[in-house]
XYZ file of C-alpha atoms in Angstrom:
620
model
C 71.694 81.950 92.831
C 68.624 79.747 92.596
C 67.426 77.246 95.205
C 64.761 75.396 93.156
C 64.351 71.669 93.565
C 66.617 69.410 91.524
C 67.024 65.734 90.987
C 70.345 64.020 91.790
C 72.221 62.306 88.893
C 73.071 58.645 89.064
C 76.734 59.625 89.641
C 75.758 61.855 92.505
C 73.729 59.042 94.036
C 76.621 56.656 93.558
C 79.047 58.831 95.536
C 76.473 59.709 98.157
C 77.421 56.656 100.233
C 81.133 57.380 100.349
C 82.481 58.084 103.782
C 83.554 61.633 104.723
C 87.033 61.715 106.233
C 87.906 63.832 109.226
C 91.094 65.734 108.349
C 92.545 69.164 107.931
C 91.050 70.944 104.786
C 93.100 72.613 102.137
C 91.249 75.815 102.922
C 90.119 77.289 106.222
C 87.130 79.640 105.960
C 87.104 82.975 107.859
C 84.006 85.212 107.652
C 84.673 88.912 107.086
C 82.647 91.596 108.834
C 80.885 94.560 107.233
C 77.312 93.604 106.374
C 74.275 94.387 108.414
C 71.362 92.073 108.899
C 69.527 91.440 105.653
C 72.413 92.656 103.504
C 74.723 90.462 101.464
C 78.488 90.760 101.119
C 81.524 89.414 99.247
C 85.265 89.658 99.632
C 86.222 91.015 96.148
C 89.914 91.656 96.341
C 92.917 90.436 98.353
C 96.319 92.124 98.662
C 99.175 90.428 96.837
C 100.695 89.441 100.146
C 97.279 88.332 101.507
C 97.493 90.870 104.312
C 94.393 92.842 103.517
C 91.001 92.021 102.168
C 88.292 94.163 100.497
C 84.633 93.630 101.250
C 81.646 94.938 99.291
C 78.084 95.026 100.717
C 74.925 95.214 98.654
C 71.476 96.323 99.812
C 69.879 95.016 96.616
C 70.502 94.179 92.936
C 72.622 96.582 90.960
C 70.551 96.596 87.723
C 73.667 97.668 85.740
C 77.176 96.899 86.926
C 78.707 99.962 88.627
C 82.056 99.529 87.021
C 81.431 98.252 83.469
C 81.975 100.591 80.574
C 79.427 98.677 78.470
C 76.452 97.185 80.301
C 76.567 93.391 80.146
C 79.390 93.738 77.693
C 76.853 93.980 74.805
C 74.960 97.236 75.210
C 76.979 99.383 72.772
C 73.814 101.460 72.002
C 73.085 102.357 75.643
C 69.604 100.960 75.312
C 69.337 98.847 78.397
C 67.598 101.358 80.630
C 64.116 100.044 81.258
C 62.258 96.957 82.490
C 61.520 95.891 78.917
C 65.180 96.299 77.993
C 66.337 94.125 80.847
C 63.689 91.556 79.923
C 64.807 91.510 76.317
C 68.453 91.199 77.284
C 67.535 88.160 79.466
C 65.667 86.606 76.558
C 68.335 87.178 74.002
C 71.502 86.517 76.094
C 70.489 84.411 79.059
C 67.564 82.441 77.719
C 65.660 81.880 81.013
C 61.964 80.923 81.134
C 61.959 83.224 84.213
C 63.181 86.444 82.454
C 60.163 88.414 83.746
C 61.168 87.723 87.353
C 64.830 88.389 86.541
C 64.010 91.722 85.040
C 61.683 92.622 87.959
C 64.630 92.067 90.345
C 67.098 94.099 88.297
C 64.622 96.930 87.612
C 62.540 97.206 90.788
C 64.828 95.665 93.460
C 63.997 93.550 96.486
C 62.248 93.950 99.776
C 63.926 93.490 103.237
C 62.471 90.082 103.363
C 64.322 89.137 100.198
C 61.161 89.034 98.086
C 61.493 90.465 94.603
C 59.636 93.763 93.982
C 57.417 94.345 90.972
C 55.263 97.106 89.498
C 52.816 96.769 92.366
C 55.284 97.684 95.065
C 56.066 101.128 96.323
C 59.640 102.107 95.535
C 60.194 103.098 99.135
C 59.973 99.467 100.264
C 62.507 98.179 97.650
C 66.240 98.188 97.776
C 68.552 98.324 94.786
C 67.367 98.068 91.140
C 68.004 100.365 88.333
C 64.758 102.211 88.640
C 65.736 103.635 91.981
C 68.906 105.083 90.497
C 66.987 106.702 87.644
C 64.334 108.071 90.030
C 66.931 109.584 92.399
C 66.469 112.957 90.591
C 63.131 113.319 92.473
C 63.431 110.870 95.367
C 67.044 111.088 96.485
C 69.248 108.059 96.891
C 70.796 105.792 99.504
C 74.043 103.844 98.691
C 73.331 100.383 97.326
C 76.949 99.290 97.205
C 79.401 100.153 99.977
C 83.039 98.885 100.220
C 85.796 98.672 102.760
C 89.340 97.359 103.222
C 89.919 95.561 106.571
C 86.860 97.343 107.961
C 87.778 100.857 106.870
C 85.135 102.171 104.464
C 86.318 103.393 101.131
C 84.100 106.396 100.147
C 86.499 108.804 98.385
C 83.846 111.190 96.971
C 81.445 110.947 99.905
C 82.463 114.418 101.263
C 82.318 115.901 97.782
C 84.036 115.998 94.443
C 86.638 118.088 92.696
C 85.846 120.978 90.389
C 82.367 122.648 90.573
C 79.784 120.261 91.823
C 76.077 120.647 91.633
C 74.520 123.227 93.894
C 73.348 121.924 97.293
C 74.541 119.704 100.079
C 76.235 116.358 99.413
C 74.775 113.201 100.851
C 77.851 111.158 101.710
C 75.731 108.027 101.989
C 74.542 108.194 98.391
C 77.591 106.793 96.515
C 77.986 103.390 95.040
C 81.514 102.138 95.524
C 83.331 99.066 94.181
C 86.881 97.925 94.867
C 88.817 96.232 92.041
C 92.227 95.876 93.637
C 94.130 96.530 96.877
C 97.221 98.505 96.051
C 100.042 100.042 98.127
C 98.019 103.268 98.254
C 94.907 101.460 99.394
C 91.826 100.686 97.439
C 91.619 100.995 93.664
C 88.210 101.074 92.201
C 85.245 103.207 91.019
C 82.639 105.263 92.730
C 79.610 107.339 91.779
C 79.423 110.971 92.826
C 77.316 111.738 95.896
C 73.906 113.259 95.242
C 73.577 116.924 95.995
C 70.145 118.114 97.156
C 68.991 121.488 95.923
C 65.361 121.922 96.887
C 63.323 119.060 95.429
C 66.093 118.005 93.035
C 68.915 115.554 93.711
C 71.808 115.763 91.150
C 75.091 113.872 91.024
C 78.244 115.340 89.515
C 79.006 112.205 87.448
C 77.912 108.561 87.053
C 81.291 107.039 87.903
C 84.899 108.019 88.535
C 87.895 105.830 89.281
C 90.081 106.219 92.324
C 93.314 105.098 93.713
C 93.388 105.654 97.452
C 91.994 109.183 97.864
C 92.888 110.376 94.404
C 90.077 111.175 92.022
C 91.077 109.897 88.544
C 89.921 112.261 85.733
C 89.436 111.822 81.999
C 92.062 113.181 79.603
C 92.357 116.951 79.559
C 91.535 119.042 76.566
C 88.461 117.149 75.353
C 85.955 119.843 76.220
C 83.570 120.875 79.013
C 81.237 117.936 78.912
C 83.924 115.252 79.260
C 85.992 117.238 81.832
C 82.887 117.809 83.925
C 80.784 114.643 83.801
C 83.030 112.274 81.860
C 83.426 108.826 83.304
C 86.507 106.875 84.471
C 87.074 103.423 85.911
C 90.143 102.184 87.683
C 90.665 98.352 87.538
C 94.065 98.234 89.292
C 97.552 99.675 89.644
C 101.113 98.341 89.100
C 104.470 99.679 90.221
C 106.976 100.137 87.365
C 110.299 101.514 88.563
C 109.470 104.689 90.548
C 106.031 105.059 88.855
C 102.683 103.742 89.882
C 100.582 103.159 86.793
C 96.901 102.941 87.447
C 94.935 101.388 84.568
C 91.334 101.305 83.398
C 89.144 103.393 81.124
C 88.102 107.003 80.562
C 85.683 108.969 78.475
C 87.140 110.349 75.255
C 84.059 111.257 73.146
C 80.250 111.691 73.470
C 78.071 108.667 72.823
C 76.749 107.982 69.334
C 73.341 109.270 68.250
C 72.738 111.483 71.255
C 69.277 112.443 70.094
C 67.953 108.871 70.020
C 64.964 108.672 72.376
C 65.824 104.996 73.095
C 68.864 106.125 75.112
C 66.696 107.998 77.614
C 65.986 105.905 80.770
C 62.487 104.954 81.346
C 60.654 107.386 83.701
C 63.239 110.221 83.126
C 60.611 112.345 81.334
C 62.964 113.457 78.543
C 62.706 113.234 74.792
C 66.476 112.854 74.353
C 69.772 113.508 76.036
C 70.862 115.998 73.401
C 70.658 119.023 75.677
C 73.717 117.877 77.551
C 75.826 117.154 74.484
C 77.629 120.465 74.459
C 77.017 122.177 77.786
C 76.820 120.734 81.315
C 74.012 122.161 83.494
C 73.271 120.240 86.649
C 69.736 121.611 86.638
C 69.264 119.699 83.268
C 68.156 116.149 84.053
C 69.722 114.905 80.853
C 73.203 115.317 82.287
C 72.356 112.707 84.900
C 72.223 109.960 82.256
C 74.617 111.095 79.555
C 76.906 108.402 78.225
C 80.359 108.337 76.517
C 82.753 106.345 74.495
C 85.365 105.174 76.970
C 88.894 104.191 75.924
C 91.644 102.123 77.544
C 93.932 104.474 79.585
C 96.535 104.773 82.304
C 97.271 107.317 84.985
C 100.997 107.755 85.766
C 102.009 108.947 89.246
C 105.114 110.961 88.189
C 103.267 113.173 85.667
C 102.607 116.830 86.521
C 98.958 116.117 85.783
C 98.914 112.631 87.212
C 95.097 112.745 87.793
C 94.397 113.042 84.084
C 94.279 109.923 82.001
C 96.485 109.081 79.015
C 94.937 107.096 76.167
C 97.037 104.002 75.261
C 95.231 102.685 72.196
C 92.907 103.660 69.315
C 89.478 102.300 68.712
C 89.650 99.527 66.080
C 86.622 99.654 63.925
C 88.170 98.054 60.869
C 87.904 100.918 58.348
C 87.860 103.932 60.721
C 88.813 104.814 64.300
C 85.824 107.012 64.940
C 84.356 106.078 68.345
C 80.906 106.664 66.980
C 81.617 105.497 63.442
C 78.708 103.060 63.519
C 75.491 105.032 63.448
C 73.996 103.890 66.673
C 76.867 102.224 68.387
C 79.420 103.739 70.807
C 82.916 102.249 70.992
C 84.312 101.079 74.302
C 87.628 99.694 75.713
C 89.366 99.121 78.960
C 92.482 97.711 80.592
C 91.376 95.010 83.008
C 94.756 93.800 84.305
C 98.568 94.320 84.106
C 101.731 92.464 85.007
C 105.456 92.519 84.684
C 106.281 89.412 82.749
C 109.273 87.453 84.037
C 112.541 89.371 83.405
C 110.574 92.303 81.862
C 110.546 95.896 83.163
C 107.609 97.263 81.128
C 104.010 96.122 81.916
C 101.969 93.908 79.604
C 98.232 94.580 79.932
C 95.040 92.890 78.896
C 91.418 93.930 78.479
C 88.974 94.488 75.593
C 88.297 96.896 72.658
C 85.279 97.106 70.413
C 85.564 96.109 66.741
C 83.076 96.931 63.998
C 81.551 93.918 62.318
C 78.149 95.377 61.183
C 77.873 96.438 64.807
C 80.473 96.800 67.633
C 81.621 93.681 69.443
C 83.918 93.643 72.463
C 86.958 91.575 71.765
C 89.672 90.418 74.104
C 92.983 92.118 73.519
C 96.500 92.336 74.780
C 98.515 95.571 75.163
C 102.224 94.917 74.611
C 104.779 97.586 75.578
C 106.855 98.956 72.681
C 110.616 98.375 72.512
C 111.462 101.872 73.722
C 108.777 101.932 76.382
C 110.713 103.962 79.002
C 111.299 106.909 76.644
C 107.753 106.711 75.301
C 106.230 106.715 78.816
C 108.291 109.824 79.719
C 107.189 111.723 76.562
C 103.586 110.600 76.939
C 103.233 113.103 79.723
C 103.216 116.029 77.184
C 102.648 114.244 73.917
C 99.292 112.513 74.314
C 99.297 111.235 70.706
C 102.005 108.705 71.550
C 101.103 105.051 71.933
C 103.437 103.189 74.283
C 101.696 99.850 73.850
C 100.602 98.048 70.757
C 97.274 96.317 70.786
C 96.605 92.808 69.432
C 93.653 90.457 69.503
C 93.716 87.343 71.613
C 93.846 84.619 68.945
C 91.553 81.588 68.635
C 88.352 83.237 69.824
C 87.330 85.189 66.820
C 83.820 86.723 66.945
C 82.968 85.642 63.443
C 84.060 82.233 62.185
C 83.380 80.910 58.655
C 81.057 83.859 58.153
C 79.012 83.157 61.297
C 78.874 85.134 64.558
C 80.048 82.685 67.231
C 80.520 84.965 70.309
C 78.595 87.827 71.632
C 81.819 89.158 73.170
C 85.248 88.082 74.445
C 87.158 89.852 77.221
C 90.498 89.210 78.872
C 90.262 89.681 82.676
C 93.668 88.863 84.066
C 97.245 88.067 83.186
C 99.975 86.602 85.360
C 103.845 87.112 85.206
C 104.090 83.843 83.183
C 102.098 85.417 80.399
C 98.938 83.361 80.956
C 95.846 85.418 80.049
C 92.483 84.296 81.463
C 89.094 85.527 80.206
C 85.670 84.709 78.967
C 84.098 84.070 75.553
C 80.290 84.540 75.591
C 78.543 82.275 73.117
C 76.162 83.991 70.659
C 74.087 80.865 70.122
C 72.374 78.649 72.699
C 74.123 75.276 73.261
C 73.149 72.581 75.841
C 70.373 74.852 77.050
C 72.583 77.953 77.683
C 74.266 80.879 76.086
C 77.498 79.525 77.520
C 80.226 81.704 79.086
C 83.324 79.695 78.273
C 86.682 80.221 80.068
C 89.754 80.665 77.869
C 93.418 80.703 78.781
C 95.860 82.157 76.314
C 99.648 81.883 76.128
C 101.271 83.612 73.203
C 99.673 82.411 70.004
C 97.900 79.478 71.718
C 94.427 79.773 73.229
C 92.675 77.001 75.074
C 88.935 77.046 75.709
C 88.484 75.048 78.936
C 86.317 71.961 78.569
C 85.813 68.483 79.849
C 89.284 67.454 78.647
C 90.772 69.921 81.125
C 88.403 69.326 83.987
C 84.980 67.738 84.654
C 83.928 71.134 86.002
C 83.733 72.373 82.441
C 80.879 70.329 80.874
C 79.353 71.153 77.516
C 77.435 74.411 77.736
C 78.750 75.556 81.061
C 78.724 79.194 82.357
C 81.671 80.343 84.403
C 83.755 83.460 85.251
C 87.508 83.799 85.084
C 88.118 86.241 87.932
C 91.841 86.071 88.814
C 94.883 83.935 87.993
C 97.856 84.106 90.276
C 101.596 83.589 89.407
C 101.383 79.874 90.235
C 98.812 79.494 87.378
C 95.897 79.006 89.706
C 92.670 80.440 88.314
C 89.516 81.149 90.319
C 85.898 82.132 89.681
C 82.455 80.511 89.695
C 81.057 77.743 87.569
C 77.654 75.982 86.947
C 77.065 72.927 89.038
C 73.864 71.962 87.217
C 72.508 71.786 83.677
C 69.173 73.469 84.025
C 67.828 74.871 80.802
C 65.045 77.239 81.865
C 66.541 79.442 84.613
C 69.701 80.677 86.220
C 71.750 77.648 87.078
C 73.177 77.128 90.592
C 76.889 77.965 90.682
C 79.791 77.477 93.084
C 83.305 78.809 93.424
C 86.118 76.812 91.769
C 89.875 76.731 91.403
C 91.659 75.477 88.274
C 95.375 74.726 88.069
C 96.669 75.281 84.509
C 99.767 73.966 82.811
C 102.848 73.707 84.992
C 101.074 74.827 88.181
C 103.559 74.028 90.901
C 100.965 73.019 93.558
C 99.296 70.361 91.379
C 100.313 67.508 93.665
C 98.700 69.320 96.643
C 95.471 68.975 94.701
C 95.831 65.186 94.065
C 97.050 66.045 90.479
C 93.500 66.997 89.625
C 93.330 70.369 87.997
C 89.811 71.549 88.634
C 87.995 71.549 92.019
C 84.902 73.080 93.538
C 86.102 75.089 96.484
C 83.446 73.318 98.596
C 85.498 70.134 98.281
C 88.601 71.961 99.487
C 86.884 73.446 102.528
C 85.532 70.150 103.814
C 86.824 69.790 107.352
C 85.353 66.340 107.703
C 82.752 66.644 110.579
C 79.290 68.241 110.294
C 80.065 70.428 113.356
C 83.321 71.673 111.839
C 83.421 75.511 111.368
C 83.871 75.129 107.624
C 80.563 73.287 107.357
C 78.747 76.504 108.008
C 79.823 77.706 104.499
C 79.240 76.760 100.866
C 81.558 78.811 98.634
C 79.428 80.788 96.205
C 82.017 82.678 94.134
C 85.850 83.345 94.183
C 86.890 86.819 93.180
C 90.662 87.003 93.723
C 93.599 84.757 94.548
C 96.886 85.807 96.064
C 100.176 84.170 95.090
C 100.159 82.105 98.318
C 96.856 80.649 97.310
C 94.600 82.615 99.680
C 91.265 83.555 98.170
C 88.777 86.424 98.475
C 85.291 84.985 98.081
C 81.676 84.944 98.944
C 79.822 82.071 100.610
C 76.453 80.925 101.632
C 76.371 80.847 105.469
C 74.244 78.620 107.721
C 74.776 79.572 111.325
C 75.593 76.369 113.319
C 76.315 74.378 110.259
C 74.476 72.551 107.453
C 72.767 69.227 108.273
C 75.758 67.343 106.900
C 78.997 67.998 104.994
C 77.279 67.117 101.680
C 77.289 69.425 98.769
C 73.477 69.697 98.847
C 72.966 69.558 102.599
C 70.048 71.556 103.997
C 70.189 74.528 106.349
C 67.641 74.448 109.142
C 68.010 78.199 109.627
C 68.385 81.160 107.326
C 71.155 81.246 104.723
C 73.027 84.472 104.114
C 75.534 85.477 101.469
C 78.711 86.622 103.309
C 82.210 87.703 102.540
C 84.894 85.089 103.350
C 88.645 84.685 103.195
C 89.938 81.205 102.329
C 93.347 80.583 103.901
C 95.469 77.846 102.112
C 97.033 74.965 103.972
C 99.176 73.100 101.526
C 99.666 70.311 104.122
C 95.907 69.718 104.246
C 94.105 66.869 102.569
C 91.069 66.782 100.314
C 87.919 65.029 101.447
C 85.438 65.289 98.628
C 81.928 66.238 99.742
C 79.253 63.715 99.028
C 75.626 64.282 97.930
C 72.642 63.564 100.201
C 70.256 60.924 98.734
C 67.230 63.142 98.415
C 65.412 65.695 96.294
C 66.519 69.028 97.690
C 64.331 71.972 98.272
C 65.761 75.099 99.883
C 63.506 77.892 101.248
C 63.586 80.774 103.589
C 66.768 82.723 103.857
C 67.376 86.078 102.368
C 69.548 84.721 99.612
C 67.138 82.046 98.393
C 64.623 84.782 97.455
C 67.162 87.505 96.630
C 68.652 85.982 93.608
C 70.130 89.475 93.686
C 72.572 89.264 90.869
C 74.516 88.929 94.167
C 76.972 86.613 92.683
C 77.738 89.370 90.255
C 78.389 91.487 93.319
C 81.559 92.656 91.729
C 80.628 91.714 88.266
C 81.984 88.882 86.162
C 84.286 91.052 84.029
C 85.877 93.044 86.863
C 89.516 92.837 87.840
C 90.045 91.619 91.375
C 93.736 91.706 92.123
């Protein structure tokens, strides 16, 4: 999030003089606990009945998302592992004039003051950043991302991991944990292994493993020592089907392509390649700390005798072959992001992405539809892992290549509700209106709508947004640009969009798209809600309650205006937004001034903090 000066538009100036009405807001804001001073937090998941909420806390920027199979959804070669790689990614996919500063933040981290670190700073004074994770081999590591549900920390691997871990003592405070869903069993998500100290060396057992409650979710069995030992998994959520709990996500099924390529070695690791870990795992071999895999869409089924081992649900689709490393340098990836039981159905429909070969691998949004004899197939899948109980199909209308030209860098389906609405993102390959736009799509059957100004004024030409969660009332939440800057990261705010036959449309004045700041406006500058500006929405329950993050100004902002100043220090905090369908909407105005924000940990952090849980992660 940026806090640079900006000029108000003529429309903003025109509405600035409108009176603010004192009335009950649609949403009441409650701050969640969990972060310490100087840290930032977000509420990233909410229980289906709104009774529990998950909070993640970050010390610093993550560098690479802790629960994405393919970094930034475009790094099929595993090449983003240095400052220069991050800088190049920013140039090619974000287009900022400030890419050097963005790369500094993601690579080196930040100081306790919120100032971005760079090559002149000692690593010991910096929090977060990819470099610190790479250097953990020599320096040890302290958790950058911690997570909890209703105040109880989720740290399933902190005490240690299954199997034969590295030699040494485990540091329970060295895991990075993310929560993607709150299930009946507790938290569903992914965590890194703790680091085990053995003399001067600190080794982790694996980069990331999924969990559901206290269960460590393993890759498929029978794929060799390397995958069974350090293979990755990621759990995006779980769904109850009859007497079964089906956890869904991704798991390693093959080694990455071109293991001997020097470009796949992280900067500063002191290795010529990662090849030494391709057939044998040795925790004294530093290459095994960074080894990568082809990860496929999978499920874990609670009734299976080996319920902790994943079952693959689809094949890699690379046009002419299904080899996960069929393209010389690229490694195929896939994942299930969300699942639901469609109305009157007893078998789950799921969505996510799979990579397709088009002179290079591109992630494409897909739907996984259960076959007609699903029940029998699911039973037999326990012992016959070659079965496919779902058929995979592309989400139509958002083809990567159109009329011979590459249009999108990737597409991904993030959520699906019981009405069959699929919500996701299409990342534009070319710059338009000053941005490589991230456009929200909603699919229903064979019809896909790319949200634009005709659906809501929130979605102006060239906007960037996330599509985090859609509930069964067709209410979609995420974050969206609120300015059209062309040279840096744009300021964004949380939004809600009501699609199609959303039953609560009249509550929202029959207007489909709203910034959540307008819906939390309590009317008076001293009102509790005026201490918050909603940064990002991550999850929405069926009753409309939302898990979110917000900028917090203790005592309240100077006014209720969208662009009001904070006289103190702003923080990024986890919040729960509680719906009041009897409330009324008092749109915030804009102060008639050029705004400059300063101070405050968040203003300098930038932090990728609004990617706290990552734009592509499942939150329900």
